[in-house]
Coordinates of C-alpha atoms in Angstrom, one line a residue:
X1 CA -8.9 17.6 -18.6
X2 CA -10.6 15.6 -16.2
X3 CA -13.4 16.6 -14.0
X4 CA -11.5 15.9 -11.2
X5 CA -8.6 17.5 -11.9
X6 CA -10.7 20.7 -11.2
X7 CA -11.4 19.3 -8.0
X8 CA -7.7 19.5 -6.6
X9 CA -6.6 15.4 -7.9
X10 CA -2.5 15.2 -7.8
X11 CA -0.9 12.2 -7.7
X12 CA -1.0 11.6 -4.1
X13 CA -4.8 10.7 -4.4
X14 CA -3.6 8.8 -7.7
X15 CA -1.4 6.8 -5.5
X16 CA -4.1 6.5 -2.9
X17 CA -6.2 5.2 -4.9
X18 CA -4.1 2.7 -6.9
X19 CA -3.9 1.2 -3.7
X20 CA -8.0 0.9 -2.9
X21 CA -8.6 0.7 -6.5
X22 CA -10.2 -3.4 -6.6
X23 CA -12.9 -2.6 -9.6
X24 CA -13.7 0.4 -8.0
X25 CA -14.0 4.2 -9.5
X26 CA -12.6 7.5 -8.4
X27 CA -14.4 10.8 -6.7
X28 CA -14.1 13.6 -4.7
X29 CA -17.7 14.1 -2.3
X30 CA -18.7 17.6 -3.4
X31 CA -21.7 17.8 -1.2
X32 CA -23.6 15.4 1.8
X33 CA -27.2 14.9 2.4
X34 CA -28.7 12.2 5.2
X35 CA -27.5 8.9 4.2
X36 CA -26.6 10.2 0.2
X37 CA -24.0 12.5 -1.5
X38 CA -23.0 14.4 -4.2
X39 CA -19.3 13.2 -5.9
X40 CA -17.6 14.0 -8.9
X41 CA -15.8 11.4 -11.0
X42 CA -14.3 11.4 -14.7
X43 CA -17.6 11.5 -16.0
X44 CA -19.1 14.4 -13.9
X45 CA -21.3 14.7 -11.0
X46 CA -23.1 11.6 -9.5
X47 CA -25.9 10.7 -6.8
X48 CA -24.0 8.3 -4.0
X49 CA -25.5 5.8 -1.5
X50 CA -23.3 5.7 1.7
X51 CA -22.8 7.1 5.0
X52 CA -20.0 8.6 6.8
X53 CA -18.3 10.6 4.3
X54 CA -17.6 14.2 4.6
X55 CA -17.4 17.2 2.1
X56 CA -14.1 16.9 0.4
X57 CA -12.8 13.1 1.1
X58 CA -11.9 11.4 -1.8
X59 CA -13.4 8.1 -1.8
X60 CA -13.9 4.8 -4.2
X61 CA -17.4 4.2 -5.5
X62 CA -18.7 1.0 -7.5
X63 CA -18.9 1.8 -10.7
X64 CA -21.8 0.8 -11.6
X65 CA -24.0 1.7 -8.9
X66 CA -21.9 4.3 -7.2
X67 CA -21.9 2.9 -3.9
X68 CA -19.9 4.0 -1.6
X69 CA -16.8 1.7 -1.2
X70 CA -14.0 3.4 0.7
X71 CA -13.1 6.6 2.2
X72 CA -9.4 7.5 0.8
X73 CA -7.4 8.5 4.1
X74 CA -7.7 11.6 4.8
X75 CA -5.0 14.3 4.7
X76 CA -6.6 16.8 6.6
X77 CA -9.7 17.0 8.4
X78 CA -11.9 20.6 10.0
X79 CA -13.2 18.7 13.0
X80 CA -15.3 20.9 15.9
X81 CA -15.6 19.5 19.3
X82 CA -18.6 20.6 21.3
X83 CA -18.1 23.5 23.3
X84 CA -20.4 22.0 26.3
X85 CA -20.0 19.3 28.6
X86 CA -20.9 16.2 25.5
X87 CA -18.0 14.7 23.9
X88 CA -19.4 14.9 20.0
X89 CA -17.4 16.5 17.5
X90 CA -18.3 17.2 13.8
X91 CA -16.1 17.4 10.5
X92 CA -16.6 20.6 8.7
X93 CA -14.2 19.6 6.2
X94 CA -11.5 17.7 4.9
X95 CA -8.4 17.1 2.4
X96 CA -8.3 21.3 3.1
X97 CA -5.3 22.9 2.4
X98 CA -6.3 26.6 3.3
X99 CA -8.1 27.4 6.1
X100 CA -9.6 31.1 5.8
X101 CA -11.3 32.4 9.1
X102 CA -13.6 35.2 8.7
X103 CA -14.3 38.6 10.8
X104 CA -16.8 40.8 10.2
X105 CA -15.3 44.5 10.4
X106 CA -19.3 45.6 11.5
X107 CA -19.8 43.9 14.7
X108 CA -18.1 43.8 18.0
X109 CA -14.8 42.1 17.7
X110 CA -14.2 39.1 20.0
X111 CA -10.4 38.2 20.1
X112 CA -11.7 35.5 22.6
X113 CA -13.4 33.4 19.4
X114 CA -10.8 34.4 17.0
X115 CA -8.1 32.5 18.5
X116 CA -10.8 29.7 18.7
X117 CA -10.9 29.8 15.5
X118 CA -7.6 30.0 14.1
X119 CA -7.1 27.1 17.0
X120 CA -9.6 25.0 14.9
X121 CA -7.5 25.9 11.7
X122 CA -4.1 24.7 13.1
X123 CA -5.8 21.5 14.1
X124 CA -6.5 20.4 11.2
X125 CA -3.6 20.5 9.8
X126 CA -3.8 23.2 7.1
X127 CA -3.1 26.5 6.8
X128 CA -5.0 29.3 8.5
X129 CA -5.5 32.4 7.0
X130 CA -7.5 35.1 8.7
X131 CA -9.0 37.7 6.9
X132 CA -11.1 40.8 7.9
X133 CA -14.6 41.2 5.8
X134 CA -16.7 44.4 4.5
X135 CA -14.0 46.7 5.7
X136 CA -16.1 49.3 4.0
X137 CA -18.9 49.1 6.2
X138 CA -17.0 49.3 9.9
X139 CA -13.9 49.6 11.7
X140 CA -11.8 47.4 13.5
X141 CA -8.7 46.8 15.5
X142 CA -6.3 45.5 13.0
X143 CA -3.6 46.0 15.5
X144 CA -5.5 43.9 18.2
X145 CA -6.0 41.4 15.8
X146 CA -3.0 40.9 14.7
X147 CA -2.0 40.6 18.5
X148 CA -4.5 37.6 18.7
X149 CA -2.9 35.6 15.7
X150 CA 0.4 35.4 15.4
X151 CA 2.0 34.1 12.3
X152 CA -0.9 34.0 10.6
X153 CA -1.5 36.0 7.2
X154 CA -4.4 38.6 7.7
X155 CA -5.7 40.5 4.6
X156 CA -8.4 43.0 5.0
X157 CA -10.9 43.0 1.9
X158 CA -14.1 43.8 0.8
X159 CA -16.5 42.0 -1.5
X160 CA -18.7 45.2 -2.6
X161 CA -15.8 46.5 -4.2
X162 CA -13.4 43.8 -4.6
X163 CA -10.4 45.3 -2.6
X164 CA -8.0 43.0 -1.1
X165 CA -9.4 39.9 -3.1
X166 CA -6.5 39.6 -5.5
X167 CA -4.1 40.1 -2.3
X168 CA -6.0 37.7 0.0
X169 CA -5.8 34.9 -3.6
X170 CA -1.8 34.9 -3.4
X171 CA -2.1 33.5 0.2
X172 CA -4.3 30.4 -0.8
X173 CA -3.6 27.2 -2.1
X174 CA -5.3 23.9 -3.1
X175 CA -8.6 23.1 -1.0
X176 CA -10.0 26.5 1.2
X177 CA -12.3 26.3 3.5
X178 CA -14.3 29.0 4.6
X179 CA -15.1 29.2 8.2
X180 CA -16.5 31.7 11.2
X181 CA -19.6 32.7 12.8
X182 CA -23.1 33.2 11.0
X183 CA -22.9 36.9 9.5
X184 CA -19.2 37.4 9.1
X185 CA -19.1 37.7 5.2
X186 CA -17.7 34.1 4.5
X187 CA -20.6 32.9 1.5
X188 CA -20.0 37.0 -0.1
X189 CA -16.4 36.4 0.5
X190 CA -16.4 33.0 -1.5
X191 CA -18.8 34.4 -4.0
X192 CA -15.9 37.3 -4.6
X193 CA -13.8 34.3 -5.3
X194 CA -15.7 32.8 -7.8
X195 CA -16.7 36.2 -9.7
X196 CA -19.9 35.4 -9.1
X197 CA -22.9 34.5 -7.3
X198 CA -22.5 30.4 -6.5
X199 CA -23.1 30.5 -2.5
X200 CA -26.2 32.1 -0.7
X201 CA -26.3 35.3 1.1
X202 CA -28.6 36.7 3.6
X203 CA -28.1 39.9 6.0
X204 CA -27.5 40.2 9.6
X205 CA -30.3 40.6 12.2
X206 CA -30.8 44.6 12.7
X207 CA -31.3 43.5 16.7
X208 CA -27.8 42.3 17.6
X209 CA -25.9 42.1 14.6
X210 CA -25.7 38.2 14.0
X211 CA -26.2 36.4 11.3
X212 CA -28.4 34.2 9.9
X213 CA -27.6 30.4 8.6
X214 CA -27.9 31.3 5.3
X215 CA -25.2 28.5 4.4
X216 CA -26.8 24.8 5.6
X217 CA -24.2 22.9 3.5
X218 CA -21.1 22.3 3.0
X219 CA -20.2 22.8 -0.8
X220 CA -17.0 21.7 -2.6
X221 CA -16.8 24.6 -5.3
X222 CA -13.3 25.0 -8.1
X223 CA -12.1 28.1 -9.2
X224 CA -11.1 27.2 -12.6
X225 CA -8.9 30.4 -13.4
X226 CA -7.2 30.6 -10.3
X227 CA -7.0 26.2 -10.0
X228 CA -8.4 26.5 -5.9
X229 CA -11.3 24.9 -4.6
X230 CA -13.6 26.5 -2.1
X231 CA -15.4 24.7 0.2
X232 CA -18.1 27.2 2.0
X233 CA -19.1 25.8 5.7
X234 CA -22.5 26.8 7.4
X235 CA -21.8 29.7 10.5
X236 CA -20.5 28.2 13.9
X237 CA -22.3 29.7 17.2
X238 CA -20.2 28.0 19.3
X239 CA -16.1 26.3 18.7
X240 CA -15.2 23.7 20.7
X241 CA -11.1 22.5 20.4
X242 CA -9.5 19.1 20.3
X243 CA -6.7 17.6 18.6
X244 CA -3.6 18.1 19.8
X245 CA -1.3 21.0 22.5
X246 CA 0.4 21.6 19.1
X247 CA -2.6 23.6 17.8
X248 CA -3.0 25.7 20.8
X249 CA 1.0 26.4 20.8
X250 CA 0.2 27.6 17.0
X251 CA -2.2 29.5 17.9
X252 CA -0.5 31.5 21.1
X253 CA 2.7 30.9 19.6
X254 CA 4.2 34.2 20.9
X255 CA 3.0 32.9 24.8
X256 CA 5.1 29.7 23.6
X257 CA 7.9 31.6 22.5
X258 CA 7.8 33.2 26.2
X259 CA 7.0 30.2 28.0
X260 CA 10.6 28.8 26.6
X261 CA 12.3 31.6 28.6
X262 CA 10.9 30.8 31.9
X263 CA 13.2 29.7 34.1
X264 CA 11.1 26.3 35.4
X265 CA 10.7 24.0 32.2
X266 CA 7.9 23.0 33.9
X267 CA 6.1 26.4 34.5
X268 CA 2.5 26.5 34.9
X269 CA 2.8 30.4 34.5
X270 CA 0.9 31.3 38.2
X271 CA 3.0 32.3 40.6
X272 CA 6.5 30.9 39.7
X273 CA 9.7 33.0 40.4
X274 CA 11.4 34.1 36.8
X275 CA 8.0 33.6 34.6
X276 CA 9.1 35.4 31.8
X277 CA 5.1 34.7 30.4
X278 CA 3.6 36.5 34.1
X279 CA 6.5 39.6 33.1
X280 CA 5.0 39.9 29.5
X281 CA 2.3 40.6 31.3
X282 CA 3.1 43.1 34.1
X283 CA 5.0 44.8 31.4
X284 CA 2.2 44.7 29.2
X285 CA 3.3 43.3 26.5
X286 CA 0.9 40.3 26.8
X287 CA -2.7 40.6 28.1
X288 CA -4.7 39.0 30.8
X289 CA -7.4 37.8 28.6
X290 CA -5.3 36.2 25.9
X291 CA -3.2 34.7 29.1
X292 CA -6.5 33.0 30.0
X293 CA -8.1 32.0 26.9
X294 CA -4.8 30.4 26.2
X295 CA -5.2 28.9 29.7
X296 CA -8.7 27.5 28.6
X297 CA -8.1 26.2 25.4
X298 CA -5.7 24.3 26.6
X299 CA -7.5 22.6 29.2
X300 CA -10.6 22.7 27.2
X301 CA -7.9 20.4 24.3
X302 CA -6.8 18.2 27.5
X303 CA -10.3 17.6 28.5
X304 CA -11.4 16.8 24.8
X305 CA -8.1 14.5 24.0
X306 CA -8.9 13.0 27.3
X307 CA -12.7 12.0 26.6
X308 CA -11.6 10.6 22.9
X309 CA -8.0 9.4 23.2
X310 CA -7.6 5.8 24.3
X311 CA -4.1 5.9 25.4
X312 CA -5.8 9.1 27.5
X313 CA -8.6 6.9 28.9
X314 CA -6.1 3.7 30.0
X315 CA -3.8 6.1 31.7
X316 CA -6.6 7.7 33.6
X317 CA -7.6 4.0 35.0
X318 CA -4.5 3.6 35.6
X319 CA -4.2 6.0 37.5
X320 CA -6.9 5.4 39.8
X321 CA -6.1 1.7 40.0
X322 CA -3.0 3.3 42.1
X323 CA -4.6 5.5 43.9
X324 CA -7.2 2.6 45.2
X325 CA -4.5 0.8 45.6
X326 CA -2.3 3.2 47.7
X327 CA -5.7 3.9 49.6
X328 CA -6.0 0.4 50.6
X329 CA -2.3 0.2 52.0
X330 CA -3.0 2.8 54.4
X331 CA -5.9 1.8 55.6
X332 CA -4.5 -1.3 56.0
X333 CA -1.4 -0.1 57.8
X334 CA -3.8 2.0 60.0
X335 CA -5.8 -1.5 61.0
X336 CA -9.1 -0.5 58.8
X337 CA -8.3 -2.7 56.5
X338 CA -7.6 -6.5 57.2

């Protein structure tokens, strides 16, 4: 067996890179340093020159000197956008299949990050799965949770002891990421995983119960008896969303499901007559604050799409190219303008 097959290679990479080939050698980039990284090829782990890659592209590399000679397309790709007022984003992962999001059942549970999270995960276009850590050590809301991600497996586990581990396995496949904040379990969680101890751990600070960045890089990581790869991802303080409306609608797919039974197809869900989304709520069967988180991570994806979409940009000049030019009949037709 090749190294690589360890490292989640099927044919659709084989095709991939039939096609990028040109004297040129195969690898999956296991872990990235400033300007270098780490790949494995048919012959084991190498040292790369090259920049732009990511934890779990596939790539071609010379083969003699393992430069970096093309990044594979990706299939998949973890991608954060700023939560502030910059438009830089950062790629936590990709080629993921699996996209586990982490809670910590020992501090304060805010549903207002989870769905940012499990927003992130439908972006990029794998699979979220969100699971509850050190459920021997607190309590939480399973029920609220559950509220807060709809269609999305949640498994409640423990690392100490190893409970829920073999249920939380039959959920994954291929490439899993790890992701959540700093202290919520995920490098114990993926240790659990691998039956051992490959990813560091640290504690969470006594004063307010966060963590500490105990994880600083991404590392690509198989599971040999199970045939998954784990990809561990440092803790996120703050989860900014882009992509696409189609990851938001995952996300609050039971608002969605609502939304379709208003009786305006256009309904911004204010103050319209027949809102069936504003009844969910005055019956209480959807709360406020999920109402407005949805309302912010949508905007907040608009916003984003808007500062990095091209099409986004022209239509925005485009739209002000009328308005200047509507301006400029009026005053004309009001004598300002000759």
């Amino acid at each position: 067996m090749s190294p690589l097959d360890l490292y989640g290679l099927d044919q659709h990479w084989l095709t991939e890179f039939e096609r990028h080939s040109r004297n040129a050698i195969l690898a999956r980039v296991v872990r990235v340093d400033r300007g270098e990284f780490d790949a494995v090829t048919d012959s084991g782990v190498v040292r790369c020159t090259g920049s732009k890659t990511c934890t779990g592209d596939w790539v071609t590399l010379d083969e003699n000197s393992f430069r970096l000679i093309a990044i594979l397309p990706r299939r998949t790709a973890i991608e954060r956008a700023s939560a502030g007022s910059t438009s830089e984003t950062q790629l936590l992962g990709t080629n993921v299949d699996t996209v586990v999001v982490t809670v910590a059942s020992d501090t304060a549970l805010d549903l207002g990050r989870v769905e940012r999270y499990i927003t992130l995960a439908w972006g990029s276009g794998g699979v979220p799965v969100l699971v509850i850590t050190k459920n021997d050590s607190g309590s939480v809301d399973e029920e609220r949770i559950l509220a807060a991600a709809p269609g999305v497996a949640v498994c409640s586990t423990s690392a100490v002891s190893n409970r829920g581990i073999d249920s939380l396995t039959a959920h994954l496949r291929g490439t899993v990421a790890l992701i959540g904040p700093s202290g919520s379990g995920k490098s114990t969680l993926g240790n659990a995983l691998l039956s051992g101890s490959t990813f560091a751990t640290g504690d969470t600070r006594d004063a307010d119960g966060k963590g500490r960045h105990t994880t600083v890089h991404r590392d690509l990581v198989p599971i040999p008896t199970s045939g998954l790869v784990l990809l561990d991802t440092p803790g996120l303080r703050s989860v900014g969303v882009q992509g696409s409306e189609d990851a938001v609608a995952n996300a609050f797919s039971d608002i969605e499901e609502l939304a379709a039974l208003c009786r305006f197809g256009d309904c911004a869900h204010e103050r319209e007559p027949g809102c069936a989304v504003l009844a969910a709520v005055d019956a209480g069967d959807l709360t406020e604050r999920r109402l407005g988180n949805y309302r912010k991570l949508l905007r907040e994806n608009a916003w984003a799409t808007s500062r990095h979409d091209a099409r986004a940009r022209s239509e925005k000049l485009r739209e002000y190219k009328q308005i200047s030019k509507s301006l400029r009949r009026k005053y004309a037709a009001e004598g300002k303008v000759r």
